[in-house]
């Protein structure tokens, strides 16, 4: 017999022993959710429920197999015959058994993702869509949009408007492709993963006898991670169990963070309304974190507008209070984070220390700082900055400014030119490096985009001692190429490049900047390798835990994200993200709040607004530190020693945006970017084209930018820039040559 009294706490035991009617188990972070499900499975079989009458639905096949295996170990015999798996695998098995009733008389074939993309490609070609348009969305992107539209049960237009506004011009094409895609699948007896769920729902609605047969077969239905279900999955649970059936849903509304995949937090919040006389059991005893950490997370949860009330507690009393550290800037934040990691490493192995952030590109400055400090790291969620293609692109321009003989960099930037392939790029680079003026002239006549590139590289070379100005100029020149190369996700990549602009302001030469960026940090060999700090987005960290956790960039427009601040429901999810991030910590938690952020377009630092998730925390819940002007940390409640300056002491000068620095003039004639001995090429190239906005007194109005689209000019910034308000992007300062007046 299983000793439930000894093995489970009271709330877990109540859930495991529940037999009749619907029950919702709200399992707080670290509260033993899996253990509860395992013992409930064992209890059902121990009370003479046949394993064949149990259906366990999870989000990964591995999770269901592990739970059934552990239940067998508890019970002392395997649960042979129990059905466990994902929603999709259950749907596929059911549809295969009832293919005729589902309308697939000739049988059905399941397509994988590559099959779906191939079919979309064929339809795109057949409909003659996007021919000659290099900016046309890729097949994979179109497949993503169609999938999101179906999973969220929103129109393609709504998906584009919310998540990919830069692709709205292709809305009609995507809608037509989606329609033809659905027809082609039906005609050929094909299904993709999304079809499985909707076709199963249709089968159960149109054939009550099949639905009732499944209810008799599976009188006990259990669903794990219920907060991650989408609309159709929740409807399937109701169809399979009925309004008063023996369904147990286990999850945590406070950990619903996958709305971008289609998850609907309302499914778990409205469970009691969908199922008659549903019982609610709360698992609130935490087995992971110390009480000081849980006290902080409880306050974060309290601010949620819609939630199941719960209060996490633990028997792990005592422990360090969380730390809230206000740094002078987002740049010094990386330095302070490295200092924290070094200090924590005296108490924990490096792989038990994690730094979490809202978006993958936010770790770029920290990656540079860790590399400089010789600390190895692994990154989850987003690529390491030096591995991102668009980062390699922009660095290639700077590499040529620092070393004109860099053949790899030449091949990369020349490859951006229309009609230039790998072999031609090598020939052009060789002619330039060898000072072959005739050879260069020949290529100039063939490729009209070459002279402006050489002019730009020559200008960058003159900025070798001003890396920030060089990067700013390179990014402006590269902007049209960014859109051309990465039409599907260039706004996201642009945000990553902005992080480079924040890093570069601390450097006095391009060579030093490139050296730190290109020195690859040590990469561990496996996921939990010793001696490697973990860097992770919060989404990638869900389900994991570490001894010590540091959360960075806790300011408005970073955490919470800029987009989320425009809608209340998105802000609610950001709060849940914060809860998930904090509850990853076992023993230590540190929150870092940069006091200012660098605005590349205004060429200055601007005050940052502390994240609301931090400002609402009572003083007593955390130890608060501020960064001194000399780079150290002091307790915020300590008396300031004479001469020690911190941002909050009022001793520092106010943060004011200076007038933009005039860019160095450069000759309109083209000079080969080559070794000093290379002769000057004997040709002239036209200077960069002047836009319709050129002139000190250009009329303010609407303008257009290749990346940000249409915007309204707010002000002129002499000598050569304008401040423009772009819908969806906000205020930007743009060089006049890169916008045109409308």
XYZ file of C-alpha atoms in Angstrom, residues 151-689:
539
model
C -3.729 28.446 -33.145
C -4.826 31.870 -31.932
C -8.006 31.687 -34.019
C -7.384 35.188 -35.332
C -7.341 36.474 -38.895
C -4.045 36.724 -40.745
C -4.532 40.490 -40.809
C -4.812 40.581 -37.014
C -1.636 38.505 -36.618
C 0.314 40.765 -38.967
C -1.000 43.901 -37.304
C 0.049 42.672 -33.847
C 3.284 40.845 -34.541
C 4.623 41.575 -38.039
C 3.325 44.956 -39.142
C 6.167 45.303 -41.664
C 4.580 42.469 -43.686
C 1.090 43.972 -43.870
C 1.566 44.803 -47.601
C 1.547 41.020 -48.217
C -1.642 40.343 -46.248
C -3.835 39.659 -49.288
C -1.272 37.229 -50.727
C -0.975 35.358 -47.440
C -4.738 35.069 -47.098
C -4.977 33.678 -50.620
C -2.146 31.220 -49.946
C -3.799 30.059 -46.718
C -7.049 29.426 -48.570
C -5.367 27.482 -51.377
C -3.213 25.610 -48.858
C -6.326 24.376 -47.034
C -7.942 23.270 -50.328
C -4.806 21.420 -51.481
C -4.508 19.522 -48.199
C -8.103 18.391 -48.280
C -7.885 17.333 -51.940
C -4.737 15.266 -51.326
C -5.758 13.732 -47.984
C -3.057 15.642 -46.116
C -2.987 17.105 -42.622
C -0.503 19.334 -40.857
C -0.084 19.492 -37.077
C -2.675 22.239 -36.673
C -5.256 20.241 -38.644
C -5.006 17.377 -36.165
C -6.641 19.341 -33.363
C -9.328 21.036 -35.446
C -10.177 17.869 -37.372
C -10.505 15.916 -34.119
C -12.821 18.595 -32.771
C -14.944 18.441 -35.936
C -15.068 14.638 -35.715
C -16.282 14.691 -32.091
C -18.897 17.356 -32.790
C -20.267 15.777 -35.969
C -20.202 12.198 -34.639
C -21.609 12.059 -31.082
C -21.305 8.252 -31.088
C -17.495 8.529 -31.434
C -17.375 11.212 -28.747
C -19.464 9.133 -26.340
C -17.338 6.058 -27.090
C -14.197 7.961 -26.090
C -15.861 9.155 -22.888
C -16.676 5.555 -21.956
C -13.136 4.471 -22.852
C -11.508 7.274 -20.829
C -13.619 8.084 -17.754
C -10.509 9.631 -16.152
C -8.823 12.453 -18.061
C -5.783 14.318 -16.742
C -4.212 17.380 -18.384
C -0.805 18.770 -17.417
C 0.255 22.433 -17.883
C -3.349 23.476 -18.480
C -2.349 27.157 -18.513
C -0.541 26.507 -21.808
C -3.575 25.181 -23.695
C -4.978 27.124 -26.629
C -8.654 27.563 -27.435
C -9.149 24.358 -29.416
C -7.286 22.235 -26.846
C -9.568 23.492 -24.081
C -12.620 22.674 -26.198
C -11.263 19.169 -26.822
C -10.901 18.580 -23.075
C -14.549 19.543 -22.601
C -15.652 17.276 -25.458
C -13.685 14.318 -24.091
C -14.755 14.614 -20.479
C -18.109 16.381 -20.509
C -19.087 19.172 -18.149
C -19.240 16.901 -15.101
C -16.656 14.265 -15.987
C -13.672 13.084 -13.996
C -11.212 15.586 -15.466
C -8.207 16.848 -13.536
C -6.460 19.911 -14.941
C -3.120 20.797 -13.371
C -1.338 24.081 -13.959
C -0.539 27.568 -12.725
C -2.257 30.631 -14.138
C 0.734 32.673 -12.948
C 3.022 30.726 -15.292
C 0.990 31.273 -18.473
C 3.667 32.984 -20.609
C 3.168 31.527 -24.079
C 0.481 33.736 -25.592
C 2.721 34.169 -28.631
C 2.216 30.441 -29.310
C -1.541 30.655 -28.841
C -1.836 29.809 -25.125
C -4.919 31.395 -23.524
C -4.707 32.072 -19.793
C -8.534 32.348 -19.694
C -8.741 28.558 -20.165
C -7.448 27.911 -16.666
C -9.048 31.003 -15.101
C -12.481 30.011 -16.437
C -12.210 26.280 -15.671
C -14.780 26.534 -12.836
C -17.278 28.122 -15.266
C -16.793 25.405 -17.897
C -17.082 22.400 -15.557
C -19.967 21.846 -13.159
C -19.132 21.862 -9.446
C -15.404 21.954 -10.162
C -13.219 21.637 -7.087
C -10.157 23.887 -6.766
C -7.074 22.661 -4.886
C -4.093 24.956 -4.373
C -0.527 23.655 -4.055
C 1.234 26.505 -2.255
C 4.066 24.828 -0.370
C 7.262 25.496 -2.333
C 10.187 23.058 -2.258
C 12.633 25.156 -4.277
C 13.142 28.676 -2.979
C 13.851 30.287 0.383
C 11.093 32.256 2.105
C 12.652 35.706 1.405
C 12.533 34.944 -2.331
C 8.941 33.710 -2.062
C 7.916 36.820 -0.120
C 9.033 38.912 -3.087
C 7.276 36.721 -5.660
C 4.063 36.803 -3.627
C 4.028 40.602 -3.915
C 4.548 40.371 -7.678
C 1.609 37.969 -7.943
C -0.587 40.200 -5.793
C -0.493 42.883 -8.496
C -2.158 40.662 -11.116
C -5.632 41.775 -12.207
C -7.030 38.272 -12.866
C -5.689 35.333 -10.914
C -6.334 32.506 -8.508
C -5.313 33.701 -5.073
C -2.347 31.811 -3.674
C 0.444 32.454 -1.221
C 3.662 30.496 -1.666
C 5.433 29.351 1.482
C 8.264 27.009 2.371
C 9.897 25.301 5.291
C 13.218 26.754 4.061
C 13.090 29.749 6.352
C 15.971 32.172 6.590
C 18.366 32.750 3.708
C 19.554 35.902 1.999
C 17.099 38.626 1.139
C 16.877 39.412 -2.589
C 19.060 42.295 -3.752
C 17.879 45.204 -5.897
C 20.808 46.995 -7.516
C 20.467 50.319 -9.280
C 23.347 50.921 -11.670
C 24.276 54.215 -13.255
C 23.594 52.943 -16.765
C 22.815 49.945 -18.914
C 26.537 49.714 -19.694
C 27.718 49.596 -16.110
C 24.969 47.029 -15.516
C 27.060 44.434 -17.393
C 30.091 45.223 -15.221
C 28.074 44.941 -12.026
C 26.526 41.661 -13.215
C 30.003 40.206 -13.775
C 30.971 41.358 -10.279
C 27.885 39.669 -8.835
C 28.649 36.444 -10.688
C 32.223 36.470 -9.384
C 30.985 36.986 -5.832
C 28.283 34.293 -6.126
C 30.828 31.862 -7.566
C 32.467 31.723 -4.139
C 29.297 30.000 -2.895
C 27.939 28.173 -5.956
C 29.334 26.415 -9.047
C 29.170 28.624 -12.129
C 26.551 26.415 -13.769
C 24.272 27.067 -10.774
C 24.298 30.819 -11.549
C 21.937 32.192 -14.201
C 21.361 35.638 -15.689
C 17.847 36.067 -17.098
C 16.526 38.715 -19.495
C 13.383 39.526 -21.464
C 14.827 39.307 -25.003
C 17.857 37.493 -26.404
C 19.684 40.593 -27.646
C 19.667 42.173 -24.166
C 22.585 39.977 -23.128
C 25.014 41.346 -25.760
C 26.832 43.782 -23.420
C 27.030 41.083 -20.746
C 28.459 38.557 -23.215
C 31.258 41.025 -24.016
C 31.900 41.682 -20.325
C 32.001 37.948 -19.484
C 34.395 37.278 -22.329
C 36.653 40.106 -21.198
C 36.596 38.710 -17.651
C 37.397 35.194 -18.871
C 34.155 33.716 -17.515
C 32.641 30.950 -19.696
C 28.918 30.997 -20.393
C 26.128 29.201 -22.214
C 23.198 31.026 -23.758
C 19.620 29.850 -24.244
C 17.046 31.806 -26.221
C 18.456 33.919 -29.036
C 21.900 33.403 -30.548
C 25.192 34.557 -29.088
C 25.845 38.010 -30.483
C 28.971 37.085 -32.453
C 27.068 34.236 -34.144
C 24.171 36.390 -35.431
C 24.377 36.961 -39.196
C 23.337 40.636 -39.062
C 25.955 41.341 -36.380
C 28.623 39.698 -38.537
C 27.420 41.859 -41.423
C 27.839 45.165 -39.606
C 31.157 44.139 -38.071
C 32.517 43.363 -41.550
C 32.339 47.085 -42.400
C 34.267 47.978 -39.253
C 36.793 45.210 -39.839
C 37.638 46.789 -43.186
C 37.983 50.172 -41.536
C 40.498 48.664 -39.131
C 42.223 46.269 -41.565
C 41.752 46.923 -45.303
C 43.459 43.620 -46.117
C 40.735 41.528 -44.428
C 39.660 39.341 -47.364
C 36.819 37.620 -45.464
C 35.286 40.985 -44.602
C 35.638 42.132 -48.212
C 33.825 39.058 -49.456
C 30.995 39.614 -46.988
C 30.311 43.298 -47.766
C 30.842 42.921 -51.517
C 28.416 40.011 -51.472
C 25.665 42.476 -50.507
C 25.931 44.163 -53.908
C 23.463 43.189 -56.603
C 24.932 40.640 -58.994
C 28.120 40.023 -56.991
C 28.758 36.399 -56.051
C 31.581 34.786 -54.126
C 34.058 34.538 -57.013
C 33.378 38.068 -58.253
C 33.743 39.442 -54.728
C 37.189 37.846 -54.491
C 38.209 39.389 -57.840
C 37.023 42.855 -56.811
C 38.761 42.641 -53.447
C 41.982 41.427 -55.027
C 41.973 44.296 -57.548
C 41.472 46.842 -54.753
C 44.135 45.363 -52.502
C 46.663 45.132 -55.322
C 45.988 48.698 -56.423
C 44.806 47.555 -59.854
C 43.017 50.738 -60.958
C 42.027 49.297 -64.348
C 40.607 46.199 -62.698
C 38.646 48.315 -60.229
C 37.362 50.517 -63.084
C 36.116 47.429 -64.907
C 34.121 46.298 -61.902
C 32.785 49.818 -61.277
C 31.302 49.934 -64.773
C 29.684 46.537 -64.235
C 28.397 47.118 -60.699
C 27.012 50.653 -60.111
C 26.587 49.999 -56.362
C 30.335 49.538 -55.904
C 31.465 53.222 -55.857
C 29.099 54.226 -53.010
C 30.358 51.242 -50.991
C 33.996 52.229 -51.490
C 33.175 55.817 -50.588
C 31.506 54.635 -47.403
C 34.414 52.381 -46.441
C 36.824 55.247 -47.002
C 34.755 57.439 -44.681
C 34.655 54.693 -42.033
C 38.430 54.373 -42.188
C 38.745 58.032 -41.224
C 36.632 57.321 -38.134
C 38.965 54.640 -36.762
C 39.479 56.658 -33.576
C 35.720 57.241 -33.174
C 34.159 53.764 -33.092
C 30.734 55.035 -31.979
C 30.536 57.410 -34.942
C 31.834 54.680 -37.255
C 29.219 52.184 -36.093
C 26.474 54.794 -36.388
C 27.484 55.531 -39.964
C 27.871 51.856 -40.860
C 24.412 51.063 -39.464
C 22.821 53.842 -41.520
C 24.540 52.606 -44.675
C 23.668 48.981 -43.910
C 19.982 49.666 -43.137
C 18.655 49.023 -46.688
C 20.743 45.835 -46.865
C 19.298 44.653 -43.556
C 15.792 44.950 -44.963
C 16.788 43.224 -48.205
C 18.616 40.307 -46.568
C 16.195 39.712 -43.697
C 12.784 40.981 -44.868
C 10.856 38.733 -42.490
C 12.380 39.800 -39.170
C 14.515 42.896 -39.708
C 12.828 44.897 -36.877
C 13.996 42.277 -34.369
C 17.507 42.249 -35.835
C 17.606 46.039 -35.744
C 16.985 45.888 -32.003
C 20.011 43.615 -31.679
C 22.183 46.104 -33.529
C 21.054 48.834 -31.142
C 22.699 46.836 -28.366
C 26.008 47.051 -30.227
C 25.594 50.822 -30.308
C 25.347 50.783 -26.513
C 28.474 48.670 -26.195
C 30.658 50.752 -28.521
C 30.424 54.060 -26.631
C 33.018 52.872 -24.113
C 35.705 52.268 -26.748
C 38.270 54.667 -28.155
C 39.316 52.651 -31.189
C 37.655 50.295 -33.641
C 40.453 47.765 -33.087
C 39.726 47.452 -29.351
C 35.985 47.227 -30.001
C 36.415 44.440 -32.545
C 38.870 42.571 -30.352
C 36.416 42.311 -27.456
C 33.521 41.385 -29.725
C 35.381 38.776 -31.708
C 37.088 37.043 -28.790
C 34.766 34.086 -28.420
C 33.731 33.304 -24.863
C 34.404 29.731 -23.793
C 31.438 27.527 -24.680
C 30.706 24.544 -22.464
C 30.089 21.170 -24.096
C 26.772 20.212 -22.529
C 23.672 21.829 -21.164
C 24.622 21.631 -17.495
C 28.411 21.674 -17.829
C 30.514 22.675 -14.887
C 32.082 26.133 -14.897
C 29.708 27.832 -17.307
C 27.365 30.661 -16.320
C 23.888 30.328 -17.830
C 22.460 33.222 -19.846
C 18.819 32.714 -20.751
C 15.631 34.421 -21.809
C 12.869 33.987 -19.256
C 10.828 31.918 -21.707
C 13.692 29.463 -22.143
C 14.203 29.290 -18.375
C 10.692 28.050 -17.545
C 10.862 24.677 -15.815
C 14.521 25.150 -14.796
C 16.111 26.273 -11.551
C 19.460 27.559 -10.265
C 21.022 28.326 -6.907
C 21.468 31.995 -7.819
C 19.572 34.093 -10.365
C 20.258 37.610 -11.636
C 17.576 39.430 -13.653
C 18.781 42.389 -15.732
C 17.291 45.365 -17.601
C 14.383 45.881 -15.215
C 13.234 49.150 -16.764
C 10.212 50.116 -18.829
C 10.357 49.144 -22.526
C 12.805 46.340 -21.708
C 11.083 44.400 -18.928
C 8.175 44.945 -19.454
C 8.755 45.140 -23.186
C 7.796 48.209 -25.187
C 5.029 46.422 -27.096
C 3.516 44.960 -23.936
C 3.076 48.391 -22.369
C 0.453 49.259 -24.986
C -2.098 46.590 -23.922
C -3.284 45.574 -20.455
C -3.489 41.852 -21.271
C 0.118 41.916 -22.472
C 1.225 43.697 -19.302
C -0.442 40.932 -17.303
C 1.672 38.371 -19.145
C 4.809 40.445 -18.490
C 3.991 40.251 -14.783
C 3.718 36.481 -15.061
C 7.093 36.441 -16.835
C 8.586 38.321 -13.886
C 7.074 35.777 -11.498
C 8.529 32.889 -13.515
C 11.955 34.577 -13.584
C 12.084 35.146 -9.818
C 10.874 31.649 -8.937
C 13.799 30.063 -10.811
C 16.048 31.035 -7.852
C 16.681 28.624 -5.004
C 18.993 30.538 -2.657
C 19.857 33.955 -4.102
C 18.053 36.489 -6.264
C 19.342 39.814 -7.585
C 17.419 42.370 -9.664
C 19.381 44.968 -11.630
C 17.834 48.307 -12.618
C 19.916 50.544 -14.933
C 19.427 54.230 -14.154
C 19.955 55.381 -17.720
C 20.018 53.922 -21.201
C 21.939 55.008 -24.263
C 19.913 56.467 -27.122
C 21.962 56.018 -30.284
C 19.775 58.301 -32.347
C 20.160 61.222 -29.928
C 23.790 60.303 -29.162
C 23.230 60.563 -25.416
C 22.108 58.793 -22.278
C 18.534 59.214 -21.171
C 16.980 58.470 -17.771
C 15.338 55.040 -17.578
C 12.020 54.419 -15.837
C 12.236 51.606 -13.298
C 10.068 48.587 -14.083
C 6.709 48.727 -12.266
C 7.401 45.197 -11.028
C 10.287 46.643 -9.001
C 8.759 49.932 -7.865
C 5.824 48.132 -6.235
C 8.103 46.016 -4.008
C 8.115 47.135 -0.345
C 11.468 48.356 0.982
C 11.636 45.604 3.610
C 11.563 42.772 1.055
C 15.009 43.400 -0.410
C 18.435 44.816 0.254
C 18.862 47.824 -2.004
C 22.159 48.971 -3.466
C 23.168 51.832 -5.718
C 26.224 52.126 -7.899
C 28.618 54.877 -6.897
C 30.142 57.269 -9.375
C 33.448 55.437 -8.948
C 31.915 52.087 -9.904
C 31.420 50.538 -6.473
C 28.175 49.560 -4.731
C 26.798 50.842 -1.463
C 23.698 50.075 0.558
C 21.010 52.583 -0.308
C 20.229 53.174 3.368
C 23.869 53.825 4.302
C 24.996 57.343 5.071
C 27.008 58.697 2.149
C 30.646 59.433 2.854
C 31.912 62.812 1.659
C 33.099 62.655 -1.928
C 31.173 59.472 -2.782
C 28.685 60.235 -5.528
C 25.769 58.116 -6.681
C 22.972 58.775 -9.128
C 20.331 58.964 -6.417
C 22.427 61.239 -4.153
C 21.870 64.187 -6.468
C 25.598 64.872 -6.792
C 25.802 63.808 -10.423
C 25.097 66.347 -13.155
C 21.657 65.930 -14.765
C 21.388 63.681 -17.820
C 21.125 66.042 -20.766
C 21.314 65.201 -24.458
C 24.149 67.183 -26.034
C 24.062 68.570 -29.532
C 24.867 65.810 -32.033
C 28.513 65.591 -32.994
C 29.146 66.658 -36.590
C 30.374 63.752 -38.661
C 33.799 64.267 -40.301
C 33.604 65.465 -43.871
C 34.831 63.110 -46.538
C 35.899 63.533 -50.160
C 33.387 62.757 -52.883
C 36.157 61.111 -54.922
C 36.651 57.401 -54.282
C 39.916 56.234 -52.802
C 40.555 52.468 -52.696
C 40.388 51.106 -49.159
C 43.644 49.225 -49.340
C 47.131 48.986 -47.957
C 49.060 52.265 -47.809
C 51.090 51.345 -50.859
C 48.056 50.906 -53.097
C 47.745 53.680 -55.725
C 44.629 55.878 -55.955
C 42.016 54.622 -58.392
C 41.549 56.879 -61.405
C 37.829 57.434 -61.280
C 35.340 59.650 -59.530
C 32.194 58.442 -57.785
C 29.178 60.602 -57.139
C 28.671 61.665 -53.516
C 25.833 60.041 -51.558
C 22.495 61.170 -52.991
